[in-house]
Amino acid sequence: MKDSPARHLALQGASNFRDLGGYPTTDGRTTRWRHIFRSNHLGHLTADDVEIVRALGVRSAFDFRGLEERAAGVCVVREITVHSLPIEPTVVAALRAELAKGTLTAAVALELMRESYRNYVRHNTHSFRSLFAHLLEDRAPLVIHCTAGKDRTGFASALILHALGVPDDVIAEDYLLTNRHYKRDASSASDLPADVLDAIGSVEASYLAAAFEAVGREYGDLETYLRDGLKLGETERAALKQRYLQS
């Protein structure tokens, strides 16, 4: 029996490129390997990286970056069709505003991160809904990414795994893998203090929890959010499981 494929693909130009396959579901199935990948952006891939991504057969990318972010790092794999699902970044601007007021601390940075996750639910549900509409069109193998592949991508990945029936503890584990694999871009937001950069350059369980708290407040519970916010009724959930799970 062949060992499972590598979950993390050590690319030179993208540090957080990972496979969402191999996770167990509550009904005894597992997520399919080599169908859905999550990553930081694909604008700095080397020629060798491009060959690895081509060999994986990736055909579509779902890019949550905002306008300026996209322009700064265009996908270098020409075979990939990029679908833009923009969620404009807000945290660094908010941090700089606090810095200018003299009120910036690590605790403030953590709370701004949590607030950005709440806003994914309050203001950006349409982008996640669009992602699921694409997933239902069966464009795999595919990759979901933003700039760092940890926040917008982290919430999207958690929603996908929830919709497929993966247990909460496994979803949390996948989310936190970013802290092992993501290598920060040293040039970004270098005017901010080190402890603040630590808060925004990593993930913690409270960030994802904040998004799901917002789901509870806005929709009542996660199942209602999947149904009403993301438009995943029973038919759509069954179709997703058919495509992305194996027995």
PDB file of C-alpha atoms in Angstrom:
ATOM      1  CA  MET A   1       0.000   0.000   0.000  1.00  0.00           C
ATOM      2  CA  LYS A   2       1.489   3.310  -1.044  1.00  0.00           C
ATOM      3  CA  ASP A   3       1.980   5.924   1.674  1.00  0.00           C
ATOM      4  CA  SER A   4      -0.262   8.983   1.615  1.00  0.00           C
ATOM      5  CA  PRO A   5       0.944  11.850  -0.582  1.00  0.00           C
ATOM      6  CA  ALA A   6       2.790  14.730   1.081  1.00  0.00           C
ATOM      7  CA  ARG A   7       0.369  17.223   2.636  1.00  0.00           C
ATOM      8  CA  HIS A   8       2.793  20.148   2.463  1.00  0.00           C
ATOM      9  CA  LEU A   9       4.596  20.714  -0.825  1.00  0.00           C
ATOM     10  CA  ALA A  10       7.871  22.478  -0.159  1.00  0.00           C
ATOM     11  CA  LEU A  11       7.920  24.955  -3.030  1.00  0.00           C
ATOM     12  CA  GLN A  12      10.682  27.533  -3.175  1.00  0.00           C
ATOM     13  CA  GLY A  13       8.399  30.436  -4.064  1.00  0.00           C
ATOM     14  CA  ALA A  14       5.357  29.519  -1.942  1.00  0.00           C
ATOM     15  CA  SER A  15       5.820  28.287   1.619  1.00  0.00           C
ATOM     16  CA  ASN A  16       2.261  27.367   2.567  1.00  0.00           C
ATOM     17  CA  PHE A  17       1.099  25.151  -0.359  1.00  0.00           C
ATOM     18  CA  ARG A  18      -0.866  22.274   1.188  1.00  0.00           C
ATOM     19  CA  ASP A  19      -3.294  19.522   0.239  1.00  0.00           C
ATOM     20  CA  LEU A  20      -6.695  19.279   1.968  1.00  0.00           C
ATOM     21  CA  GLY A  21      -6.844  15.539   1.238  1.00  0.00           C
ATOM     22  CA  GLY A  22      -6.712  12.622   3.647  1.00  0.00           C
ATOM     23  CA  TYR A  23      -8.864  14.094   6.404  1.00  0.00           C
ATOM     24  CA  PRO A  24     -11.478  11.804   8.006  1.00  0.00           C
ATOM     25  CA  THR A  25     -15.162  12.731   8.031  1.00  0.00           C
ATOM     26  CA  THR A  26     -17.793  11.919  10.628  1.00  0.00           C
ATOM     27  CA  ASP A  27     -19.458   9.428   8.230  1.00  0.00           C
ATOM     28  CA  GLY A  28     -16.291   7.338   7.823  1.00  0.00           C
ATOM     29  CA  ARG A  29     -15.026   8.728   4.533  1.00  0.00           C
ATOM     30  CA  THR A  30     -11.945  10.841   3.806  1.00  0.00           C
ATOM     31  CA  THR A  31     -11.284  13.957   1.756  1.00  0.00           C
ATOM     32  CA  ARG A  32      -9.726  13.147  -1.613  1.00  0.00           C
ATOM     33  CA  TRP A  33      -6.032  13.766  -2.061  1.00  0.00           C
ATOM     34  CA  ARG A  34      -4.785  16.020  -4.863  1.00  0.00           C
ATOM     35  CA  HIS A  35      -8.154  17.696  -5.485  1.00  0.00           C
ATOM     36  CA  ILE A  36      -8.143  20.848  -3.322  1.00  0.00           C
ATOM     37  CA  PHE A  37      -4.979  22.705  -2.396  1.00  0.00           C
ATOM     38  CA  ARG A  38      -4.577  25.801  -0.236  1.00  0.00           C
ATOM     39  CA  SER A  39      -1.638  28.159  -0.556  1.00  0.00           C
ATOM     40  CA  ASN A  40      -0.087  31.556  -0.231  1.00  0.00           C
ATOM     41  CA  HIS A  41       0.014  33.466  -3.513  1.00  0.00           C
ATOM     42  CA  LEU A  42       1.469  32.020  -6.718  1.00  0.00           C
ATOM     43  CA  GLY A  43       3.285  35.109  -7.983  1.00  0.00           C
ATOM     44  CA  HIS A  44       6.792  34.116  -6.844  1.00  0.00           C
ATOM     45  CA  LEU A  45       6.947  30.484  -7.960  1.00  0.00           C
ATOM     46  CA  THR A  46      10.260  29.386  -9.458  1.00  0.00           C
ATOM     47  CA  ALA A  47      10.517  27.442 -12.728  1.00  0.00           C
ATOM     48  CA  ASP A  48      10.870  24.233 -10.684  1.00  0.00           C
ATOM     49  CA  ASP A  49       7.796  25.140  -8.624  1.00  0.00           C
ATOM     50  CA  VAL A  50       5.794  25.715 -11.793  1.00  0.00           C
ATOM     51  CA  GLU A  51       6.683  22.211 -12.984  1.00  0.00           C
ATOM     52  CA  ILE A  52       5.538  20.718  -9.657  1.00  0.00           C
ATOM     53  CA  VAL A  53       2.219  22.588  -9.810  1.00  0.00           C
ATOM     54  CA  ARG A  54       1.746  21.554 -13.454  1.00  0.00           C
ATOM     55  CA  ALA A  55       2.426  17.920 -12.520  1.00  0.00           C
ATOM     56  CA  LEU A  56      -0.336  18.159  -9.901  1.00  0.00           C
ATOM     57  CA  GLY A  57      -2.706  19.109 -12.726  1.00  0.00           C
ATOM     58  CA  VAL A  58      -3.955  22.277 -11.044  1.00  0.00           C
ATOM     59  CA  ARG A  59      -6.382  23.942 -13.461  1.00  0.00           C
ATOM     60  CA  SER A  60      -8.074  26.651 -11.409  1.00  0.00           C
ATOM     61  CA  ALA A  61      -7.077  29.136  -8.724  1.00  0.00           C
ATOM     62  CA  PHE A  62      -9.535  30.955  -6.466  1.00  0.00           C
ATOM     63  CA  ASP A  63      -7.830  34.134  -5.345  1.00  0.00           C
ATOM     64  CA  PHE A  64      -9.152  36.079  -2.334  1.00  0.00           C
ATOM     65  CA  ARG A  65      -6.633  38.910  -2.656  1.00  0.00           C
ATOM     66  CA  GLY A  66      -7.656  42.527  -3.085  1.00  0.00           C
ATOM     67  CA  LEU A  67      -6.866  44.663  -6.112  1.00  0.00           C
ATOM     68  CA  GLU A  68      -3.392  45.911  -5.174  1.00  0.00           C
ATOM     69  CA  GLU A  69      -2.331  42.547  -3.766  1.00  0.00           C
ATOM     70  CA  ARG A  70      -3.251  40.792  -7.015  1.00  0.00           C
ATOM     71  CA  ALA A  71      -1.330  43.301  -9.116  1.00  0.00           C
ATOM     72  CA  ALA A  72       1.785  42.806  -6.953  1.00  0.00           C
ATOM     73  CA  GLY A  73       1.924  39.039  -7.483  1.00  0.00           C
ATOM     74  CA  VAL A  74       0.245  37.710 -10.615  1.00  0.00           C
ATOM     75  CA  CYS A  75      -0.018  33.896 -10.927  1.00  0.00           C
ATOM     76  CA  VAL A  76       2.936  32.653 -12.987  1.00  0.00           C
ATOM     77  CA  VAL A  77       1.430  29.307 -14.069  1.00  0.00           C
ATOM     78  CA  ARG A  78      -0.158  30.132 -17.400  1.00  0.00           C
ATOM     79  CA  GLU A  79      -2.304  26.976 -17.546  1.00  0.00           C
ATOM     80  CA  ILE A  80      -4.169  27.995 -14.386  1.00  0.00           C
ATOM     81  CA  THR A  81      -7.421  29.905 -14.807  1.00  0.00           C
ATOM     82  CA  VAL A  82      -7.572  32.463 -11.984  1.00  0.00           C
ATOM     83  CA  HIS A  83     -10.951  33.381 -10.520  1.00  0.00           C
ATOM     84  CA  SER A  84     -10.863  36.540  -8.426  1.00  0.00           C
ATOM     85  CA  LEU A  85     -13.038  36.495  -5.275  1.00  0.00           C
ATOM     86  CA  PRO A  86     -11.691  39.684  -3.707  1.00  0.00           C
ATOM     87  CA  ILE A  87     -11.687  40.379   0.011  1.00  0.00           C
ATOM     88  CA  GLU A  88      -9.744  43.586   0.523  1.00  0.00           C
ATOM     89  CA  PRO A  89      -7.216  43.425   3.368  1.00  0.00           C
ATOM     90  CA  THR A  90      -7.975  45.720   6.303  1.00  0.00           C
ATOM     91  CA  VAL A  91      -5.679  44.726   9.154  1.00  0.00           C
ATOM     92  CA  VAL A  92      -2.418  46.484   8.253  1.00  0.00           C
ATOM     93  CA  ALA A  93      -4.190  49.799   7.628  1.00  0.00           C
ATOM     94  CA  ALA A  94      -5.993  49.462  10.970  1.00  0.00           C
ATOM     95  CA  LEU A  95      -2.699  48.635  12.709  1.00  0.00           C
ATOM     96  CA  ARG A  96      -0.994  51.680  11.204  1.00  0.00           C
ATOM     97  CA  ALA A  97      -3.883  53.863  12.383  1.00  0.00           C
ATOM     98  CA  GLU A  98      -3.368  52.550  15.934  1.00  0.00           C
ATOM     99  CA  LEU A  99       0.392  53.094  15.575  1.00  0.00           C
ATOM    100  CA  ALA A 100      -0.186  56.710  14.558  1.00  0.00           C
ATOM    101  CA  LYS A 101      -2.377  57.222  17.646  1.00  0.00           C
ATOM    102  CA  GLY A 102       0.257  55.623  19.877  1.00  0.00           C
ATOM    103  CA  THR A 103      -2.171  52.893  20.970  1.00  0.00           C
ATOM    104  CA  LEU A 104      -0.737  49.899  19.136  1.00  0.00           C
ATOM    105  CA  THR A 105       0.052  46.833  21.274  1.00  0.00           C
ATOM    106  CA  ALA A 106       0.178  43.097  20.567  1.00  0.00           C
ATOM    107  CA  ALA A 107      -3.201  42.746  22.305  1.00  0.00           C
ATOM    108  CA  VAL A 108      -4.709  45.369  19.984  1.00  0.00           C
ATOM    109  CA  ALA A 109      -3.212  43.527  16.998  1.00  0.00           C
ATOM    110  CA  LEU A 110      -4.758  40.233  18.123  1.00  0.00           C
ATOM    111  CA  GLU A 111      -8.167  41.855  18.467  1.00  0.00           C
ATOM    112  CA  LEU A 112      -7.882  43.497  15.043  1.00  0.00           C
ATOM    113  CA  MET A 113      -7.098  40.060  13.589  1.00  0.00           C
ATOM    114  CA  ARG A 114     -10.177  38.587  15.279  1.00  0.00           C
ATOM    115  CA  GLU A 115     -12.320  41.462  14.034  1.00  0.00           C
ATOM    116  CA  SER A 116     -11.127  40.882  10.465  1.00  0.00           C
ATOM    117  CA  TYR A 117     -12.307  37.264  10.752  1.00  0.00           C
ATOM    118  CA  ARG A 118     -15.709  38.397  12.039  1.00  0.00           C
ATOM    119  CA  ASN A 119     -15.919  40.656   9.005  1.00  0.00           C
ATOM    120  CA  TYR A 120     -15.401  37.706   6.670  1.00  0.00           C
ATOM    121  CA  VAL A 121     -18.845  36.587   7.814  1.00  0.00           C
ATOM    122  CA  ARG A 122     -20.469  40.012   8.137  1.00  0.00           C
ATOM    123  CA  HIS A 123     -19.201  41.561   4.887  1.00  0.00           C
ATOM    124  CA  ASN A 124     -17.591  38.929   2.657  1.00  0.00           C
ATOM    125  CA  THR A 125     -19.896  35.919   2.718  1.00  0.00           C
ATOM    126  CA  HIS A 126     -20.638  36.544  -0.988  1.00  0.00           C
ATOM    127  CA  SER A 127     -17.002  35.704  -1.853  1.00  0.00           C
ATOM    128  CA  PHE A 128     -17.160  32.401   0.018  1.00  0.00           C
ATOM    129  CA  ARG A 129     -20.539  31.665  -1.585  1.00  0.00           C
ATOM    130  CA  SER A 130     -18.950  32.190  -5.004  1.00  0.00           C
ATOM    131  CA  LEU A 131     -16.144  29.796  -4.065  1.00  0.00           C
ATOM    132  CA  PHE A 132     -18.634  27.026  -3.302  1.00  0.00           C
ATOM    133  CA  ALA A 133     -20.503  27.675  -6.559  1.00  0.00           C
ATOM    134  CA  HIS A 134     -17.179  27.077  -8.340  1.00  0.00           C
ATOM    135  CA  LEU A 135     -16.410  23.981  -6.258  1.00  0.00           C
ATOM    136  CA  LEU A 136     -19.753  22.533  -7.342  1.00  0.00           C
ATOM    137  CA  GLU A 137     -18.712  22.942 -10.983  1.00  0.00           C
ATOM    138  CA  ASP A 138     -15.925  20.430 -10.341  1.00  0.00           C
ATOM    139  CA  ARG A 139     -12.837  22.307 -11.476  1.00  0.00           C
ATOM    140  CA  ALA A 140     -10.413  20.117  -9.496  1.00  0.00           C
ATOM    141  CA  PRO A 141      -7.505  19.925  -9.074  1.00  0.00           C
ATOM    142  CA  LEU A 142      -7.731  23.485  -7.809  1.00  0.00           C
ATOM    143  CA  VAL A 143      -5.990  25.830  -5.406  1.00  0.00           C
ATOM    144  CA  ILE A 144      -7.476  28.392  -3.033  1.00  0.00           C
ATOM    145  CA  HIS A 145      -5.205  31.219  -1.961  1.00  0.00           C
ATOM    146  CA  CYS A 146      -4.820  34.775  -0.752  1.00  0.00           C
ATOM    147  CA  THR A 147      -1.502  36.514  -0.034  1.00  0.00           C
ATOM    148  CA  ALA A 148      -0.240  34.469   2.924  1.00  0.00           C
ATOM    149  CA  GLY A 149      -2.706  31.612   2.550  1.00  0.00           C
ATOM    150  CA  LYS A 150      -3.603  31.744   6.218  1.00  0.00           C
ATOM    151  CA  ASP A 151      -6.565  34.027   7.021  1.00  0.00           C
ATOM    152  CA  ARG A 152      -8.996  34.409   4.117  1.00  0.00           C
ATOM    153  CA  THR A 153      -7.766  31.043   2.814  1.00  0.00           C
ATOM    154  CA  GLY A 154      -7.830  29.569   6.322  1.00  0.00           C
ATOM    155  CA  PHE A 155     -11.480  30.449   6.839  1.00  0.00           C
ATOM    156  CA  ALA A 156     -12.389  29.228   3.334  1.00  0.00           C
ATOM    157  CA  SER A 157     -10.612  25.915   3.968  1.00  0.00           C
ATOM    158  CA  ALA A 158     -12.356  25.504   7.314  1.00  0.00           C
ATOM    159  CA  LEU A 159     -15.731  26.079   5.622  1.00  0.00           C
ATOM    160  CA  ILE A 160     -14.933  23.509   2.929  1.00  0.00           C
ATOM    161  CA  LEU A 161     -13.906  20.906   5.491  1.00  0.00           C
ATOM    162  CA  HIS A 162     -17.012  21.638   7.593  1.00  0.00           C
ATOM    163  CA  ALA A 163     -19.258  21.276   4.539  1.00  0.00           C
ATOM    164  CA  LEU A 164     -17.631  17.903   3.825  1.00  0.00           C
ATOM    165  CA  GLY A 165     -18.197  16.662   7.388  1.00  0.00           C
ATOM    166  CA  VAL A 166     -14.646  16.836   8.772  1.00  0.00           C
ATOM    167  CA  PRO A 167     -14.658  17.107  12.612  1.00  0.00           C
ATOM    168  CA  ASP A 168     -13.846  20.405  14.330  1.00  0.00           C
ATOM    169  CA  ASP A 169     -10.592  19.217  15.923  1.00  0.00           C
ATOM    170  CA  VAL A 170      -9.204  18.096  12.552  1.00  0.00           C
ATOM    171  CA  ILE A 171     -10.229  21.409  10.968  1.00  0.00           C
ATOM    172  CA  ALA A 172      -8.433  23.301  13.751  1.00  0.00           C
ATOM    173  CA  GLU A 173      -5.342  21.173  13.205  1.00  0.00           C
ATOM    174  CA  ASP A 174      -5.295  21.956   9.475  1.00  0.00           C
ATOM    175  CA  TYR A 175      -5.777  25.661  10.185  1.00  0.00           C
ATOM    176  CA  LEU A 176      -2.846  25.783  12.621  1.00  0.00           C
ATOM    177  CA  LEU A 177      -0.453  24.032  10.196  1.00  0.00           C
ATOM    178  CA  THR A 178       0.216  27.510   8.779  1.00  0.00           C
ATOM    179  CA  ASN A 179       2.362  28.205  11.852  1.00  0.00           C
ATOM    180  CA  ARG A 180       4.640  25.330  10.849  1.00  0.00           C
ATOM    181  CA  HIS A 181       4.899  26.053   7.138  1.00  0.00           C
ATOM    182  CA  TYR A 182       4.335  29.735   6.350  1.00  0.00           C
ATOM    183  CA  LYS A 183       7.487  31.810   5.909  1.00  0.00           C
ATOM    184  CA  ARG A 184       6.748  35.482   6.320  1.00  0.00           C
ATOM    185  CA  ASP A 185       7.689  38.047   3.718  1.00  0.00           C
ATOM    186  CA  ALA A 186      10.268  40.097   5.623  1.00  0.00           C
ATOM    187  CA  SER A 187       9.578  43.190   3.511  1.00  0.00           C
ATOM    188  CA  SER A 188       5.885  43.486   4.347  1.00  0.00           C
ATOM    189  CA  ALA A 189       4.693  45.956   7.001  1.00  0.00           C
ATOM    190  CA  SER A 190       8.220  46.235   8.393  1.00  0.00           C
ATOM    191  CA  ASP A 191       7.329  49.561  10.051  1.00  0.00           C
ATOM    192  CA  LEU A 192       5.300  47.676  12.675  1.00  0.00           C
ATOM    193  CA  PRO A 193       6.710  46.394  16.012  1.00  0.00           C
ATOM    194  CA  ALA A 194       7.968  42.789  16.170  1.00  0.00           C
ATOM    195  CA  ASP A 195       5.260  41.545  18.566  1.00  0.00           C
ATOM    196  CA  VAL A 196       2.600  43.005  16.268  1.00  0.00           C
ATOM    197  CA  LEU A 197       4.206  41.362  13.235  1.00  0.00           C
ATOM    198  CA  ASP A 198       4.087  38.074  15.168  1.00  0.00           C
ATOM    199  CA  ALA A 199       0.356  38.523  15.762  1.00  0.00           C
ATOM    200  CA  ILE A 200      -0.415  39.161  12.097  1.00  0.00           C
ATOM    201  CA  GLY A 201       2.192  36.779  10.667  1.00  0.00           C
ATOM    202  CA  SER A 202       0.788  33.656  12.299  1.00  0.00           C
ATOM    203  CA  VAL A 203      -2.581  32.113  13.107  1.00  0.00           C
ATOM    204  CA  GLU A 204      -4.159  31.259  16.411  1.00  0.00           C
ATOM    205  CA  ALA A 205      -7.275  29.348  17.341  1.00  0.00           C
ATOM    206  CA  SER A 206      -9.007  32.514  18.589  1.00  0.00           C
ATOM    207  CA  TYR A 207      -8.977  33.996  15.060  1.00  0.00           C
ATOM    208  CA  LEU A 208     -10.933  31.140  13.536  1.00  0.00           C
ATOM    209  CA  ALA A 209     -13.153  30.987  16.630  1.00  0.00           C
ATOM    210  CA  ALA A 210     -14.025  34.676  16.106  1.00  0.00           C
ATOM    211  CA  ALA A 211     -15.292  33.912  12.588  1.00  0.00           C
ATOM    212  CA  PHE A 212     -17.463  31.083  13.859  1.00  0.00           C
ATOM    213  CA  GLU A 213     -18.756  33.250  16.719  1.00  0.00           C
ATOM    214  CA  ALA A 214     -19.845  35.747  14.046  1.00  0.00           C
ATOM    215  CA  VAL A 215     -21.540  32.889  12.173  1.00  0.00           C
ATOM    216  CA  GLY A 216     -23.490  32.117  15.355  1.00  0.00           C
ATOM    217  CA  ARG A 217     -24.494  35.737  15.909  1.00  0.00           C
ATOM    218  CA  GLU A 218     -25.450  36.467  12.287  1.00  0.00           C
ATOM    219  CA  TYR A 219     -27.023  33.141  11.311  1.00  0.00           C
ATOM    220  CA  GLY A 220     -27.762  31.240  14.525  1.00  0.00           C
ATOM    221  CA  ASP A 221     -25.508  28.289  13.772  1.00  0.00           C
ATOM    222  CA  LEU A 222     -23.082  26.901  11.214  1.00  0.00           C
ATOM    223  CA  GLU A 223     -25.598  24.653   9.450  1.00  0.00           C
ATOM    224  CA  THR A 224     -27.840  27.664   8.816  1.00  0.00           C
ATOM    225  CA  TYR A 225     -24.851  29.624   7.529  1.00  0.00           C
ATOM    226  CA  LEU A 226     -23.939  26.853   5.105  1.00  0.00           C
ATOM    227  CA  ARG A 227     -27.544  26.705   3.894  1.00  0.00           C
ATOM    228  CA  ASP A 228     -28.547  30.380   3.844  1.00  0.00           C
ATOM    229  CA  GLY A 229     -25.217  32.234   3.674  1.00  0.00           C
ATOM    230  CA  LEU A 230     -23.338  29.921   1.325  1.00  0.00           C
ATOM    231  CA  LYS A 231     -26.402  28.461  -0.463  1.00  0.00           C
ATOM    232  CA  LEU A 232     -25.446  24.856   0.266  1.00  0.00           C
ATOM    233  CA  GLY A 233     -28.683  22.915   0.581  1.00  0.00           C
ATOM    234  CA  GLU A 234     -28.856  19.148   0.939  1.00  0.00           C
ATOM    235  CA  THR A 235     -28.410  18.641  -2.823  1.00  0.00           C
ATOM    236  CA  GLU A 236     -25.304  20.840  -2.955  1.00  0.00           C
ATOM    237  CA  ARG A 237     -23.782  19.244   0.150  1.00  0.00           C
ATOM    238  CA  ALA A 238     -24.307  15.787  -1.358  1.00  0.00           C
ATOM    239  CA  ALA A 239     -22.719  16.925  -4.633  1.00  0.00           C
ATOM    240  CA  LEU A 240     -19.685  18.339  -2.820  1.00  0.00           C
ATOM    241  CA  LYS A 241     -19.227  15.087  -0.924  1.00  0.00           C
ATOM    242  CA  GLN A 242     -19.555  13.089  -4.133  1.00  0.00           C
ATOM    243  CA  ARG A 243     -16.751  15.113  -5.738  1.00  0.00           C
ATOM    244  CA  TYR A 244     -14.358  15.629  -2.883  1.00  0.00           C
ATOM    245  CA  LEU A 245     -14.728  12.583  -0.603  1.00  0.00           C
ATOM    246  CA  GLN A 246     -13.769   8.948  -1.059  1.00  0.00           C
ATOM    247  CA  SER A 247     -14.902   5.883   0.843  1.00  0.00           C
TER     248      SER A 247
END
